Structures are given as structure tokens and as C-alpha cells.
Amino acid sequence: MRANRILDTLAGQGITRRAFLKYCATLASLMALPPSAGKAFADALAKAPRPSVIWLPFQECTGCTEAITRSHSPSIEGMLFDMISLDYQETLMAAAGHQAEAALHEAIQRNMGKYLLIVDGSVPLGLDGAYSCIAGRSNLETLKEVAAGAAAIVAMGSCAAYGGLPKANPNPTGAVAVSDVIKDKPIINIPGCPPIPVVMTGVLAHFLTFGGLPELDRLGRPKAFYGETIHDRCYRRPFYDQGKFAKTFDDEGARKGWCLFELGCKGPVTYNACASVKWNDGTSWPVESGHGCLGCSEPDFWDAGGFYKALSMPARPLKLEPAAIAAGVVAGAAIAASSRSRKSAAKAAHETTTLADLEK
Amino acid sequence: MNELQFLTWVRGPGLDAAVAIFLLGTVWRLIEIYGLGRKKDLAAPRLTPGASGWHTIVRRSVPPEGMFKQSPVTYVGGYVFHIGLAAIVFLFAPHIKLVEGLVGLSWPGLPSQIVDLVSVVTLAAMVVVLVDRIKRPVKRFLSGFEDWFTWAVTFLPVLTGWLAVQHLLLPYTTMLALHILSVEVLLVTLPFTKLFHAFTVFGSRWYNGTVNGHKGVPV
Amino acid sequence: MTLPDIPVAAATGTLTGNARAVLGEVATLLDGLLRTGEGGLIDIRGLPMSPADRQWLLEQLGKGEVEILMDIGGRSRIVETGLPAVWWIEHRNEHGVLASEFVQVAYVPELISAHPDDVESGLEALRSRISELS
Amino acid sequence: MSATLEKGVRVLKEVIDAPIASYFNSCVHCGLCAEACLFYTETGDPKYTPIHKLEPLRRVYEQEYTWLGRLAKAVGLAKPVTDAELHEWQELVYNSCTLCGRCSVVCPVGNDIVYMVRKLREGMSASGNAPDGIKGAANRTVTIGSPMGVKLPAVKAQMKHVEEDYGIPIPLDAEGAEYMVMLSSMEIINFPEYLGAIAKIMRQAGKTWTLCSTAFEATNAGMQIGNSDLARVIVSRIVDGAERLKVKCVISPECGHAYTALRWEGANLIGRPFTFQVKHIIEVLGEFQEQGLLKTEGMETDRLTFHDPCQLARRGGVIQQQRRLMKQIAADFVEMPDAGFMNWCCGGGGGASAIEEGEELRLEAFKKKKSQLEAVKPDRLVTACANCRIVLEEGLEHYQMDIPVIGLTETIAEHIPDSVDKEGA
């Protein structure tokens, strides 16, 4: 697969200019860019060459890959694979064993300094990285080697972006995020468990159109998709504002589609685009299906106090209180006893005041 | 520490510690204060309807005759921000949820738009009473570090809570965490400053009402 | 069983006032179109609108004379509203799910007009066909 | 720490109790007590804010009876109470406080501020920081028997005059009488008509009564100076006298603090409940009126208003009786603004009138009374406290207001018919 113009590749697959324009308009809408950006995408992408992409899976569950490939063509996310030259992806490529390793090294050599590296999965540092090895090499070694020649890195999914489920307390493998290992390359985090496929497409489109990374937030996430909370975009938000909450998953409120805040929805603190982009070709998304947001695009979401606890509830049961009350009683009783004995002492020492005592 | 970890900390260990210190301090201070005891009043009581500690606890919430016009700002500002605080603390759905999470009690709340409005009014009233404290000679004369400090400690939870709900200034997660943190500072501070009047006001009114009620004076 | 069969659904909600704002925006764009010839595009899904808002907006805009259907990677529908030069555009994917939705203010939506490059290759194809026929 | 200061602080440690602890912890520095205090409203000086007058007491409380205060004291962060400070506070605790109790009824958190001033005076007096004027009065009360130095012979002379003027015998040491009537030395020296009025009223009501040779003086400078030991000495004389004569009820004269000392503090000073009742003369008159034992003829026709003595009304709970009595004898009775429960002090209660150096401030504070009077423009001012009466007269004279001040009891007595036969005494 030689790199050539994206539009030509698409035309070769029967995708017309109008279909492409429609795709770009939709993409711009999803990225919350001004509607006019759709045309800018189309103009730029039509001329851009297809970039080489190397995709490395580390300590992961393949859920991210599944999410993207299951939403494959003919949906717009599927066009991702038409826009890029995917030179290495273990799950998808036909090659195996030494052949696959050879393909990887060939891709690195050929596109040195220009290819895009996509990583899914966290990097285990425990036991010198022995928890996850491919071809006899630890993920850590592979990452360092491949990252060295990359133009930019996309950390795909919460594991690559933050350390993910493997990093959950007590983090037995010493899992870390890509950004904890690689410090000298631009890194885009696309967290989510799994991430929304179109975010990947949007980032690629941006990379190809504007030749750089999109605007990122403090956690390295594209603001276009992670700029607002689930809560802000949630169609159930009016119920929150009216104070109408489902109290259990099968009560009247749940049937009426009221706000799931009290059932532990993490929408208010979760930055992601689920509420507007939805899942499964725009079919539905967690809150629409009746379950609160888990907050999967936020760091350490599994250790954030329980999925079914309202955000305003304590993250863990209070433990110190009985001891505190007991200590308060003891401290109070001690000072009260001391005060009373001081008072008694003052009384015992009382000298009846006489007229003479009125003078100094 | 990222925002969510910060939030999880203030919802977890931070809350635990703050509530523990609050309870410890409250129990200790209540025993410290009321453990001092008082002498029985040996004078023959005069019984008058309406003259008792309990009556005074209620009645003292209303300005005595002629006092309102002496300092309307103190009264109006005081009413608005105390009632506002009570409404925000006890009638905002997430707060009710917190109480339910802690002790299992729950009750109906107010729509968030109303709580929102109440918050703005409360903040405004608190600013007014602060300005009054700065400008009015008696209040300024009486005020020390503790007065300014406790004002800030009370103001910040309302401000951060409102900012968080309105998504202003900082990301919601950070603002929510700051809000909870500011409440924890308030909890820790309360038993050891003049904010403790939240508890002792009842004791003080009761004592005043009882001492004077013994004389048959409904104060 | 399909999704609508599941008896869990949010109420369609009430009017938020956002649809009203869209009407104002349309008026501004129409005014611009008359004065400068340049219209504009409003991304409906980019606005926080309830289903009731959307319905209300559709009713306010009304129905015009032109309806264009395109089969390009899923069905697309371009409908002229009751207001000339105001178009309602729906893009669906191949499953028929709504992918994006716009209100466009233009004399003719640009998606409909052919691109010079395509016209050129079409002309080339026509010429070669003519030469083959002769 | 000097011996006297040490003694003062020790006395404060004795008197600090749970209410005081609760009060200090409740204060939010709202400043409303200042608005209730005539020394602040008339001078505008924030140092007269009532709660500020308690600063030394607050610090002793914190440093002695709270953990944090004791900690601060141990590490040297707490400011100790000094002799110089107590001396400076004399003006705030005595000169500018009449124990009128207005602050106590307006405090929104319910602090009984006057209760605390009374306690602080215990420490002030024990440490020698009471004003000379009250010290002198206390000295005379304890050694001679009355603050103005009145002795029994003077009383007897007064009795004789009254018996001659009114033709009614004045009983002395009549055992088993229903009422034992007390006097204040002001009444013995300045207002002798009070004794005559009592005689007429008792005769009409058909009640037995007596004076007591060992306890005729009701005022208690020990309470004013704030010293329970001295107050106890003085109140014990009355208790002994009443118990010796086996009377049912002791009548406090038209004197506010004498009533408080006897009615509310007395039993607590001697440490046991009284075996007799204590009533203010206005209360007794009120009862007579209710029972139909008080018949008057004629009405005062000029405009009268009534000044409620603080210790009688706000601090004593006698508020309606004087109004009903006024209406019985006055055709044109008007109320001043804030009259009754919220009445403003004359400015000389709680011993303040005995402090010479406080006179200027007292006259300044009198402006409040002046404005109250100007609002209703009475021809005469009626009250039921000899001390109020003196202070009012001084103030009125200073501001050149020509309003005579009279006592309620004798004004009523003037309307009691002289005929003995009808009453059948």
C-alpha cells in the first residue's frame, strides 16, 4: 500500500466527492467545529497524502480495537482505515511471528520521523516490564524504540492515556501511562474504556488537515471532544435542574427517564462526547440506556468512590467518627472536670470581702 | 494528583477527617462549655405565660420592638444569609444525598434553579454584611482576625458551590473538589471559632430565657 | 425487540428557548445572503435542543417546494423550508441513523452543485465516448 | 500579679459558669447590643458597646476554662488580665453601665450581657477597682446601715412627722403583721410623703403592716458595687428582721435595685429560699387595685407620663400594674416611645448615680430620656424609683426642662379619701 492522496484512495473504493463532503461536514459537527470547517477538512484531505500508522497494543483487553473495528465501514469511522496506511496492527494484520516483526521494523525505517504511533494498553514497569512482553521484549523497550521515530503518539483508551484498569489499586504490575514513559514526543490522549471511535477519526483528520495536534486540555485530550462534561450535554439534564431523580433502577423516576445523579452517575465530572456522539452508530449511550455514566474517560475512575454512589456522597464509608466522638467526650469531660476543680479551688480559697478589701 | 483524585480524596479521607474533627470538636466544646454548670436559682419564681427558655429560643429570632430600624442592614442581611445558608445546605438535592449517604435520612429538596437563585442572594447578603462590618464603627471596633476569617470560611463554600454548578472559572471537577474542601475547612473551623454559635445560640437563648423567665419576664 | 420497545425513555422535554434563538440566527443569515450573497450553516446537533425544540423549529420553518434525496454513503435529504433559501439538511449513515443535521442558508446548497474537477473528468469521459461513437 | 488582682481573678473564676461560657461562645460581634445601650447611642463611641465592656471577663474565661485558651496561656500567646486594664475598664463596667439590661433583651444570640456585667463587677470590686462613689455608699450601708448614713433615730423622727401630718399611727416592729415595709434612704431624707402614702393605702386596704427597727433600709450598695459578700451582709439584716417579725411579705420601696437585690438576689445571697414573699410596692398596689381595695377619687388633669424603672419593668417583670394604676388616677396619661419593657434607663441605675466622675457621661446619656420626653411633652413625669427620680431631676434641670418628677405611690395616695370611718380601719 503506497502512500497517495486520500481522495484518490477513496474514489478507488467508490466513495464520491459528495459522500466525502458529507462525511467531512458530519465530522466537523462531531468535533464541534464551526460548520464551515467541514469544507476546510474536505479541501485539505482531498490533497493530503495517507500517513503511515503503527499501532502497538500493550497491557490491554483489545476492547479499544474492537470498538473501532466493530464500527467499521460503512460508518464514517470506518473511513479511518481508508485514510491511513496502517502498517502494523497485531490484531488486524495477516502477518504473524517474525514476519510481523519484520513488517514493524520496515515501517519504522521507511517512515522514520513521520509516522503516527497509536498505543493502546498501559505499560507495566513491575519486574522490569516482564508482565507484558511481545517477541521476547518488554512493552517498555518496544515503546521506547518505536516512539523514538514517531512524529506524534496517540494514547488510545484509558489504559494508554492514564494507566487504565491495570493501574487500579493496588496496581500489581506497576502499570503506567504512555506519557509517564515518553516525555519528548507530542502525545494525544484519547481516553475512554473504550474511547469513542470517531474521536480517533477526528484527531486523524485534524492531524492531516492542519498538520498538527488539535487543541488539548490539561490531560492531553482533544478539547473538541472532551471540552464539556457528559452532564452538560445530557438530554436528562433538565430533570437534574428540576430536582427529579431516579432513586432506584426500577422506580417510577427511572421509567420516566429522570436524572441518574443519585444512582451514581459521574456525568458531572466526566469530560467526553458520549451524550452528543452516542455509540453503535448513534444508536444510544449509557445514560440513554438507563445507566449512569461511569466516568471512564477520567483518570482512575475505578478508584473514584464507587460507580453507584452519588458524587455528593462520601467516596468511602466514614471510619474515624466513632473514635472522634469518643475522643470528644473524653477531652470534654477532662476539661470540664479540670475546670470544675479549678472553680472549686477558687471557691475554697475565697476570702470574704470586707470593706477594706474594696481598696487596693 | 489530578482533579478526579483530588475530588476522590476530599470525598473520602478528607471528608472522613473533617467530619471526625468536627464531631470531636463539637462534643468536646459542648461538654467544655456546659460542663461548667450553674447554680440553682433560689429566689421564688414568678410564673408568667411566655416567659421561659424555650420561648426565648424561638422569640429571639424576631427583632425586639424598635430594634429593626436601628440596624436594618444587620437584620435583613442576617436573615437573608442565615435562611439562605439553611436552604442551600439542607434543600439542595446533592446535599440531601450526602446526608442520606452519611446517616440514611432523606427529604424532598428544592429545584436547582431556586437553589441557584438563593445562592446568589445569599452571596450578595454576605457581601453586604461584610461591607457593613467594615463601614459601621461598632462592628469594625469589635472585629478581629477571627471575624474576617470566619466570614471567609463561610463565604467560600457558597461561592465555590455556586461556581461549580455554574461551570465558571475552573473545570467542574476541580471546582466541586474545592467546594467540598472549603466545606471541610468550615467543618474543622466551626467548633473552635465564633461559628460555634450555631450550637451555643440555643443554649444561650435558653439560659437567658430561663434566668429572666424565672423573674416572669418574657425576654 | 427494538429500542423503542424498551419502556425506558426520557420525556421529550419542554421548550428550552434554544430553537427560538435559531430562528433569529436564520434571519441574520438571510439578511447577509441578500446583502453580500453569502449565507451560512447552522449545526443543529451542536445546539442543546430537546426533541420538542427540534419539532417546534421544523414547524416554524415550514415546508417548501424542493426536496432532494441523495444516496451517498447513506441517505441524505435536503429540503427547502417554507422560507426560500433556507434548507434543512439531514445526513444519515447506511443504517439510516441520523449522523448530522444542518440548517443552511444559501440560494442553492453547495453539496448539490458539481465540482469543477468532477465536471472536467465528466467532460473528458463524454468526449471519449463521442469519439468512440464516431 | 498583685495580691488584689490575684484575688479579683480568683473571684471571676468562682463566678464564671455555663451560661457565661455559652454567651461568650455565641457572640458574633454583630454590634446590636450597642444600639440598645444609651451610652453608645448618645455618644457614638464604640467602646461603650456592651459586649466590649466584658473583655476582661472573656479573657479570664478563655484562659482558665477552655483547652485552647489554656494552651495559648501556657505558650504565652494569651494576653493576661492586668491591674491597669481593670482600672481602665472601671469606666466601662460601672460609669457607663446601669445594669439596665436592654442589651440582654436585644442580643440575637440570646446573650444575657447584664448578667455578665454583674459577675464582672464581683472581680472588679474584689480587686479594688470599683469607683470611689459606690465604695463610699457600700461603706456607709454596711457600717451605718444606709448608703446616705441614715440611722434609726432619723427614721423615728420621720415616723413621728408622718403620724402628726396624717393622723395615722406608724407601726414599728409589729410582730405578725402581714406586710413589712422597707424604705430607701432617699425616701427617708428627700421624699417623706412616701411613708404617709403607705399609711393611707394600708389603712384603706385594711392590711396590717409594720416597719422594722433593725431593717428599714432596702437599698443594697453591695449589689451595686457587685460584691456578693457585702450584699449578703446587707440583705441578711432584712431577712433576720422579717423572720423575727414573722411577716408574710416584705415590700420593697420605690427603688429599682433594692427590689432586684431583695426579690431576685436575696435568696441566692443567703443560700436558702426566703420564708416570706418579697413584692415591690407597685405590685402590692396592683393587687389592691385588682381586689378592689384601692379606691380613689378625682383625677389628675394635666398630662402625665410614666418612666419605667429598669429593675422594676424589664428586669423585674412588673410592667402592666403601673399602667393600670396610672389610668385610675390620670385623665391624660401618655406613653413615651419605647415605654414599658423596652424603656430607656434614666442613666443613673446600677450605682452609676453614685459615681461623681461619671456625671458628664450620665448627662450626655440623658439626651435619650430628653428625646423620649420631647416626643410626648408631659406636664409631669411619674416614676416608681427614688433613684430614677433624683437622676431624672438632675437631668431635667441640666437641660432646663421644667417637668416635675413625682412618685406613683404618693400620687395615688393623694387621691385616697381621708375619711377613716368609711374604711373602718
mmCIF file with all atom_site columns, N, CA, C and O in Angstrom, chain D residues 177-212:
data_model
loop_
_atom_site.group_PDB
_atom_site.id
_atom_site.type_symbol
_atom_site.label_atom_id
_atom_site.label_alt_id
_atom_site.label_comp_id
_atom_site.label_asym_id
_atom_site.label_entity_id
_atom_site.label_seq_id
_atom_site.pdbx_PDB_ins_code
_atom_site.Cartn_x
_atom_site.Cartn_y
_atom_site.Cartn_z
_atom_site.occupancy
_atom_site.B_iso_or_equiv
_atom_site.pdbx_formal_charge
_atom_site.auth_seq_id
_atom_site.auth_comp_id
_atom_site.auth_asym_id
_atom_site.auth_atom_id
_atom_site.pdbx_PDB_model_num
ATOM 1   N N  . ALA D 1 177 ? -47.368 41.073 111.571 1.00 0.00 ? 177 ALA D N  1
ATOM 2   C CA . ALA D 1 177 ? -48.028 41.911 110.568 1.00 0.00 ? 177 ALA D CA 1
ATOM 3   C C  . ALA D 1 177 ? -47.940 41.223 109.208 1.00 0.00 ? 177 ALA D C  1
ATOM 4   O O  . ALA D 1 177 ? -47.042 40.416 108.968 1.00 0.00 ? 177 ALA D O  1
ATOM 5   N N  . GLU D 1 178 ? -48.924 41.560 108.338 1.00 0.00 ? 178 GLU D N  1
ATOM 6   C CA . GLU D 1 178 ? -48.887 40.932 107.013 1.00 0.00 ? 178 GLU D CA 1
ATOM 7   C C  . GLU D 1 178 ? -47.720 41.475 106.181 1.00 0.00 ? 178 GLU D C  1
ATOM 8   O O  . GLU D 1 178 ? -47.000 40.728 105.542 1.00 0.00 ? 178 GLU D O  1
ATOM 9   N N  . TYR D 1 179 ? -47.557 42.794 106.245 1.00 0.00 ? 179 TYR D N  1
ATOM 10  C CA . TYR D 1 179 ? -46.518 43.398 105.417 1.00 0.00 ? 179 TYR D CA 1
ATOM 11  C C  . TYR D 1 179 ? -45.441 44.065 106.258 1.00 0.00 ? 179 TYR D C  1
ATOM 12  O O  . TYR D 1 179 ? -45.744 44.726 107.253 1.00 0.00 ? 179 TYR D O  1
ATOM 13  N N  . MET D 1 180 ? -44.185 43.888 105.841 1.00 0.00 ? 180 MET D N  1
ATOM 14  C CA . MET D 1 180 ? -43.101 44.666 106.424 1.00 0.00 ? 180 MET D CA 1
ATOM 15  C C  . MET D 1 180 ? -42.641 45.633 105.336 1.00 0.00 ? 180 MET D C  1
ATOM 16  O O  . MET D 1 180 ? -42.260 45.223 104.242 1.00 0.00 ? 180 MET D O  1
ATOM 17  N N  . VAL D 1 181 ? -42.771 46.925 105.637 1.00 0.00 ? 181 VAL D N  1
ATOM 18  C CA . VAL D 1 181 ? -42.474 47.937 104.633 1.00 0.00 ? 181 VAL D CA 1
ATOM 19  C C  . VAL D 1 181 ? -41.029 48.402 104.754 1.00 0.00 ? 181 VAL D C  1
ATOM 20  O O  . VAL D 1 181 ? -40.559 48.746 105.832 1.00 0.00 ? 181 VAL D O  1
ATOM 21  N N  . MET D 1 182 ? -40.337 48.383 103.632 1.00 0.00 ? 182 MET D N  1
ATOM 22  C CA . MET D 1 182 ? -38.944 48.837 103.592 1.00 0.00 ? 182 MET D CA 1
ATOM 23  C C  . MET D 1 182 ? -38.918 50.256 103.000 1.00 0.00 ? 182 MET D C  1
ATOM 24  O O  . MET D 1 182 ? -39.822 50.659 102.280 1.00 0.00 ? 182 MET D O  1
ATOM 25  N N  . LEU D 1 183 ? -37.839 50.947 103.341 1.00 0.00 ? 183 LEU D N  1
ATOM 26  C CA . LEU D 1 183 ? -37.678 52.301 102.796 1.00 0.00 ? 183 LEU D CA 1
ATOM 27  C C  . LEU D 1 183 ? -36.316 52.393 102.127 1.00 0.00 ? 183 LEU D C  1
ATOM 28  O O  . LEU D 1 183 ? -35.426 51.594 102.379 1.00 0.00 ? 183 LEU D O  1
ATOM 29  N N  . SER D 1 184 ? -36.185 53.386 101.287 1.00 0.00 ? 184 SER D N  1
ATOM 30  C CA . SER D 1 184 ? -34.838 53.690 100.819 1.00 0.00 ? 184 SER D CA 1
ATOM 31  C C  . SER D 1 184 ? -34.463 55.005 101.482 1.00 0.00 ? 184 SER D C  1
ATOM 32  O O  . SER D 1 184 ? -35.335 55.818 101.793 1.00 0.00 ? 184 SER D O  1
ATOM 33  N N  . SER D 1 185 ? -33.172 55.214 101.701 1.00 0.00 ? 185 SER D N  1
ATOM 34  C CA . SER D 1 185 ? -32.801 56.413 102.446 1.00 0.00 ? 185 SER D CA 1
ATOM 35  C C  . SER D 1 185 ? -33.183 57.679 101.702 1.00 0.00 ? 185 SER D C  1
ATOM 36  O O  . SER D 1 185 ? -33.415 58.720 102.285 1.00 0.00 ? 185 SER D O  1
ATOM 37  N N  . MET D 1 186 ? -33.295 57.582 100.377 1.00 0.00 ? 186 MET D N  1
ATOM 38  C CA . MET D 1 186 ? -33.770 58.731 99.600  1.00 0.00 ? 186 MET D CA 1
ATOM 39  C C  . MET D 1 186 ? -35.157 59.131 100.082 1.00 0.00 ? 186 MET D C  1
ATOM 40  O O  . MET D 1 186 ? -35.484 60.299 100.182 1.00 0.00 ? 186 MET D O  1
ATOM 41  N N  . GLU D 1 187 ? -35.969 58.083 100.332 1.00 0.00 ? 187 GLU D N  1
ATOM 42  C CA . GLU D 1 187 ? -37.333 58.364 100.763 1.00 0.00 ? 187 GLU D CA 1
ATOM 43  C C  . GLU D 1 187 ? -37.357 58.944 102.171 1.00 0.00 ? 187 GLU D C  1
ATOM 44  O O  . GLU D 1 187 ? -38.184 59.789 102.491 1.00 0.00 ? 187 GLU D O  1
ATOM 45  N N  . ILE D 1 188 ? -36.435 58.460 103.008 1.00 0.00 ? 188 ILE D N  1
ATOM 46  C CA . ILE D 1 188 ? -36.397 58.964 104.379 1.00 0.00 ? 188 ILE D CA 1
ATOM 47  C C  . ILE D 1 188 ? -35.984 60.431 104.366 1.00 0.00 ? 188 ILE D C  1
ATOM 48  O O  . ILE D 1 188 ? -36.556 61.263 105.055 1.00 0.00 ? 188 ILE D O  1
ATOM 49  N N  . ILE D 1 189 ? -35.001 60.763 103.537 1.00 0.00 ? 189 ILE D N  1
ATOM 50  C CA . ILE D 1 189 ? -34.481 62.128 103.558 1.00 0.00 ? 189 ILE D CA 1
ATOM 51  C C  . ILE D 1 189 ? -35.228 63.060 102.604 1.00 0.00 ? 189 ILE D C  1
ATOM 52  O O  . ILE D 1 189 ? -35.659 64.136 102.985 1.00 0.00 ? 189 ILE D O  1
ATOM 53  N N  . ASN D 1 190 ? -35.418 62.602 101.346 1.00 0.00 ? 190 ASN D N  1
ATOM 54  C CA . ASN D 1 190 ? -35.954 63.508 100.331 1.00 0.00 ? 190 ASN D CA 1
ATOM 55  C C  . ASN D 1 190 ? -37.456 63.412 100.088 1.00 0.00 ? 190 ASN D C  1
ATOM 56  O O  . ASN D 1 190 ? -38.082 64.375 99.693  1.00 0.00 ? 190 ASN D O  1
ATOM 57  N N  . PHE D 1 191 ? -37.994 62.203 100.236 1.00 0.00 ? 191 PHE D N  1
ATOM 58  C CA . PHE D 1 191 ? -39.399 62.035 99.869  1.00 0.00 ? 191 PHE D CA 1
ATOM 59  C C  . PHE D 1 191 ? -40.209 61.438 101.016 1.00 0.00 ? 191 PHE D C  1
ATOM 60  O O  . PHE D 1 191 ? -40.712 60.315 100.923 1.00 0.00 ? 191 PHE D O  1
ATOM 61  N N  . PRO D 1 192 ? -40.369 62.178 102.126 1.00 0.00 ? 192 PRO D N  1
ATOM 62  C CA . PRO D 1 192 ? -41.063 61.617 103.302 1.00 0.00 ? 192 PRO D CA 1
ATOM 63  C C  . PRO D 1 192 ? -42.513 61.279 103.009 1.00 0.00 ? 192 PRO D C  1
ATOM 64  O O  . PRO D 1 192 ? -43.116 60.473 103.707 1.00 0.00 ? 192 PRO D O  1
ATOM 65  N N  . GLU D 1 193 ? -43.100 61.897 101.973 1.00 0.00 ? 193 GLU D N  1
ATOM 66  C CA . GLU D 1 193 ? -44.503 61.641 101.680 1.00 0.00 ? 193 GLU D CA 1
ATOM 67  C C  . GLU D 1 193 ? -44.763 60.169 101.355 1.00 0.00 ? 193 GLU D C  1
ATOM 68  O O  . GLU D 1 193 ? -45.900 59.699 101.440 1.00 0.00 ? 193 GLU D O  1
ATOM 69  N N  . TYR D 1 194 ? -43.705 59.435 101.014 1.00 0.00 ? 194 TYR D N  1
ATOM 70  C CA . TYR D 1 194 ? -43.875 58.015 100.694 1.00 0.00 ? 194 TYR D CA 1
ATOM 71  C C  . TYR D 1 194 ? -44.439 57.257 101.887 1.00 0.00 ? 194 TYR D C  1
ATOM 72  O O  . TYR D 1 194 ? -45.393 56.477 101.765 1.00 0.00 ? 194 TYR D O  1
ATOM 73  N N  . LEU D 1 195 ? -43.869 57.507 103.079 1.00 0.00 ? 195 LEU D N  1
ATOM 74  C CA . LEU D 1 195 ? -44.299 56.785 104.278 1.00 0.00 ? 195 LEU D CA 1
ATOM 75  C C  . LEU D 1 195 ? -45.768 57.100 104.591 1.00 0.00 ? 195 LEU D C  1
ATOM 76  O O  . LEU D 1 195 ? -46.563 56.210 104.921 1.00 0.00 ? 195 LEU D O  1
ATOM 77  N N  . GLY D 1 196 ? -46.130 58.363 104.430 1.00 0.00 ? 196 GLY D N  1
ATOM 78  C CA . GLY D 1 196 ? -47.519 58.759 104.662 1.00 0.00 ? 196 GLY D CA 1
ATOM 79  C C  . GLY D 1 196 ? -48.445 58.081 103.677 1.00 0.00 ? 196 GLY D C  1
ATOM 80  O O  . GLY D 1 196 ? -49.545 57.624 104.033 1.00 0.00 ? 196 GLY D O  1
ATOM 81  N N  . ALA D 1 197 ? -47.987 58.010 102.438 1.00 0.00 ? 197 ALA D N  1
ATOM 82  C CA . ALA D 1 197 ? -48.802 57.377 101.403 1.00 0.00 ? 197 ALA D CA 1
ATOM 83  C C  . ALA D 1 197 ? -49.069 55.924 101.764 1.00 0.00 ? 197 ALA D C  1
ATOM 84  O O  . ALA D 1 197 ? -50.201 55.431 101.659 1.00 0.00 ? 197 ALA D O  1
ATOM 85  N N  . ILE D 1 198 ? -48.010 55.224 102.214 1.00 0.00 ? 198 ILE D N  1
ATOM 86  C CA . ILE D 1 198 ? -48.163 53.813 102.612 1.00 0.00 ? 198 ILE D CA 1
ATOM 87  C C  . ILE D 1 198 ? -49.217 53.695 103.718 1.00 0.00 ? 198 ILE D C  1
ATOM 88  O O  . ILE D 1 198 ? -50.092 52.821 103.678 1.00 0.00 ? 198 ILE D O  1
ATOM 89  N N  . ALA D 1 199 ? -49.111 54.600 104.691 1.00 0.00 ? 199 ALA D N  1
ATOM 90  C CA . ALA D 1 199 ? -50.031 54.539 105.827 1.00 0.00 ? 199 ALA D CA 1
ATOM 91  C C  . ALA D 1 199 ? -51.472 54.666 105.353 1.00 0.00 ? 199 ALA D C  1
ATOM 92  O O  . ALA D 1 199 ? -52.355 53.905 105.769 1.00 0.00 ? 199 ALA D O  1
ATOM 93  N N  . LYS D 1 200 ? -51.720 55.629 104.434 1.00 0.00 ? 200 LYS D N  1
ATOM 94  C CA . LYS D 1 200 ? -53.081 55.824 103.924 1.00 0.00 ? 200 LYS D CA 1
ATOM 95  C C  . LYS D 1 200 ? -53.559 54.607 103.145 1.00 0.00 ? 200 LYS D C  1
ATOM 96  O O  . LYS D 1 200 ? -54.685 54.131 103.296 1.00 0.00 ? 200 LYS D O  1
ATOM 97  N N  . ILE D 1 201 ? -52.686 54.119 102.330 1.00 0.00 ? 201 ILE D N  1
ATOM 98  C CA . ILE D 1 201 ? -53.068 52.985 101.453 1.00 0.00 ? 201 ILE D CA 1
ATOM 99  C C  . ILE D 1 201 ? -53.385 51.746 102.288 1.00 0.00 ? 201 ILE D C  1
ATOM 100 O O  . ILE D 1 201 ? -54.394 51.074 102.078 1.00 0.00 ? 201 ILE D O  1
ATOM 101 N N  . MET D 1 202 ? -52.530 51.473 103.288 1.00 0.00 ? 202 MET D N  1
ATOM 102 C CA . MET D 1 202 ? -52.717 50.290 104.117 1.00 0.00 ? 202 MET D CA 1
ATOM 103 C C  . MET D 1 202 ? -53.992 50.411 104.955 1.00 0.00 ? 202 MET D C  1
ATOM 104 O O  . MET D 1 202 ? -54.708 49.444 105.150 1.00 0.00 ? 202 MET D O  1
ATOM 105 N N  . ARG D 1 203 ? -54.240 51.637 105.420 1.00 0.00 ? 203 ARG D N  1
ATOM 106 C CA . ARG D 1 203 ? -55.437 51.846 106.220 1.00 0.00 ? 203 ARG D CA 1
ATOM 107 C C  . ARG D 1 203 ? -56.685 51.567 105.369 1.00 0.00 ? 203 ARG D C  1
ATOM 108 O O  . ARG D 1 203 ? -57.591 50.855 105.787 1.00 0.00 ? 203 ARG D O  1
ATOM 109 N N  . GLN D 1 204 ? -56.648 52.111 104.128 1.00 0.00 ? 204 GLN D N  1
ATOM 110 C CA . GLN D 1 204 ? -57.814 51.898 103.276 1.00 0.00 ? 204 GLN D CA 1
ATOM 111 C C  . GLN D 1 204 ? -57.992 50.422 102.929 1.00 0.00 ? 204 GLN D C  1
ATOM 112 O O  . GLN D 1 204 ? -59.096 49.904 102.883 1.00 0.00 ? 204 GLN D O  1
ATOM 113 N N  . ALA D 1 205 ? -56.874 49.750 102.691 1.00 0.00 ? 205 ALA D N  1
ATOM 114 C CA . ALA D 1 205 ? -56.950 48.341 102.293 1.00 0.00 ? 205 ALA D CA 1
ATOM 115 C C  . ALA D 1 205 ? -57.245 47.441 103.482 1.00 0.00 ? 205 ALA D C  1
ATOM 116 O O  . ALA D 1 205 ? -57.598 46.275 103.321 1.00 0.00 ? 205 ALA D O  1
ATOM 117 N N  . GLY D 1 206 ? -57.064 47.981 104.657 1.00 0.00 ? 206 GLY D N  1
ATOM 118 C CA . GLY D 1 206 ? -57.338 47.205 105.860 1.00 0.00 ? 206 GLY D CA 1
ATOM 119 C C  . GLY D 1 206 ? -56.287 46.136 106.116 1.00 0.00 ? 206 GLY D C  1
ATOM 120 O O  . GLY D 1 206 ? -56.606 45.038 106.568 1.00 0.00 ? 206 GLY D O  1
ATOM 121 N N  . LYS D 1 207 ? -55.035 46.427 105.780 1.00 0.00 ? 207 LYS D N  1
ATOM 122 C CA . LYS D 1 207 ? -53.957 45.453 105.952 1.00 0.00 ? 207 LYS D CA 1
ATOM 123 C C  . LYS D 1 207 ? -53.092 45.841 107.160 1.00 0.00 ? 207 LYS D C  1
ATOM 124 O O  . LYS D 1 207 ? -52.923 47.015 107.454 1.00 0.00 ? 207 LYS D O  1
ATOM 125 N N  . THR D 1 208 ? -52.559 44.811 107.824 1.00 0.00 ? 208 THR D N  1
ATOM 126 C CA . THR D 1 208 ? -51.627 45.089 108.914 1.00 0.00 ? 208 THR D CA 1
ATOM 127 C C  . THR D 1 208 ? -50.229 45.206 108.327 1.00 0.00 ? 208 THR D C  1
ATOM 128 O O  . THR D 1 208 ? -49.851 44.471 107.426 1.00 0.00 ? 208 THR D O  1
ATOM 129 N N  . TRP D 1 209 ? -49.474 46.125 108.871 1.00 0.00 ? 209 TRP D N  1
ATOM 130 C CA . TRP D 1 209 ? -48.130 46.322 108.343 1.00 0.00 ? 209 TRP D CA 1
ATOM 131 C C  . TRP D 1 209 ? -47.235 46.879 109.437 1.00 0.00 ? 209 TRP D C  1
ATOM 132 O O  . TRP D 1 209 ? -47.702 47.304 110.505 1.00 0.00 ? 209 TRP D O  1
ATOM 133 N N  . THR D 1 210 ? -45.944 46.893 109.162 1.00 0.00 ? 210 THR D N  1
ATOM 134 C CA . THR D 1 210 ? -45.003 47.382 110.154 1.00 0.00 ? 210 THR D CA 1
ATOM 135 C C  . THR D 1 210 ? -43.706 47.833 109.501 1.00 0.00 ? 210 THR D C  1
ATOM 136 O O  . THR D 1 210 ? -43.366 47.400 108.392 1.00 0.00 ? 210 THR D O  1
ATOM 137 N N  . LEU D 1 211 ? -43.012 48.696 110.201 1.00 0.00 ? 211 LEU D N  1
ATOM 138 C CA . LEU D 1 211 ? -41.614 48.969 109.867 1.00 0.00 ? 211 LEU D CA 1
ATOM 139 C C  . LEU D 1 211 ? -40.782 48.108 110.796 1.00 0.00 ? 211 LEU D C  1
ATOM 140 O O  . LEU D 1 211 ? -41.277 47.595 111.797 1.00 0.00 ? 211 LEU D O  1
ATOM 141 N N  . CYS D 1 212 ? -39.511 47.948 110.474 1.00 0.00 ? 212 CYS D N  1
ATOM 142 C CA . CYS D 1 212 ? -38.643 47.110 111.307 1.00 0.00 ? 212 CYS D CA 1
ATOM 143 C C  . CYS D 1 212 ? -37.464 47.945 111.764 1.00 0.00 ? 212 CYS D C  1
ATOM 144 O O  . CYS D 1 212 ? -36.788 48.589 110.949 1.00 0.00 ? 212 CYS D O  1
#
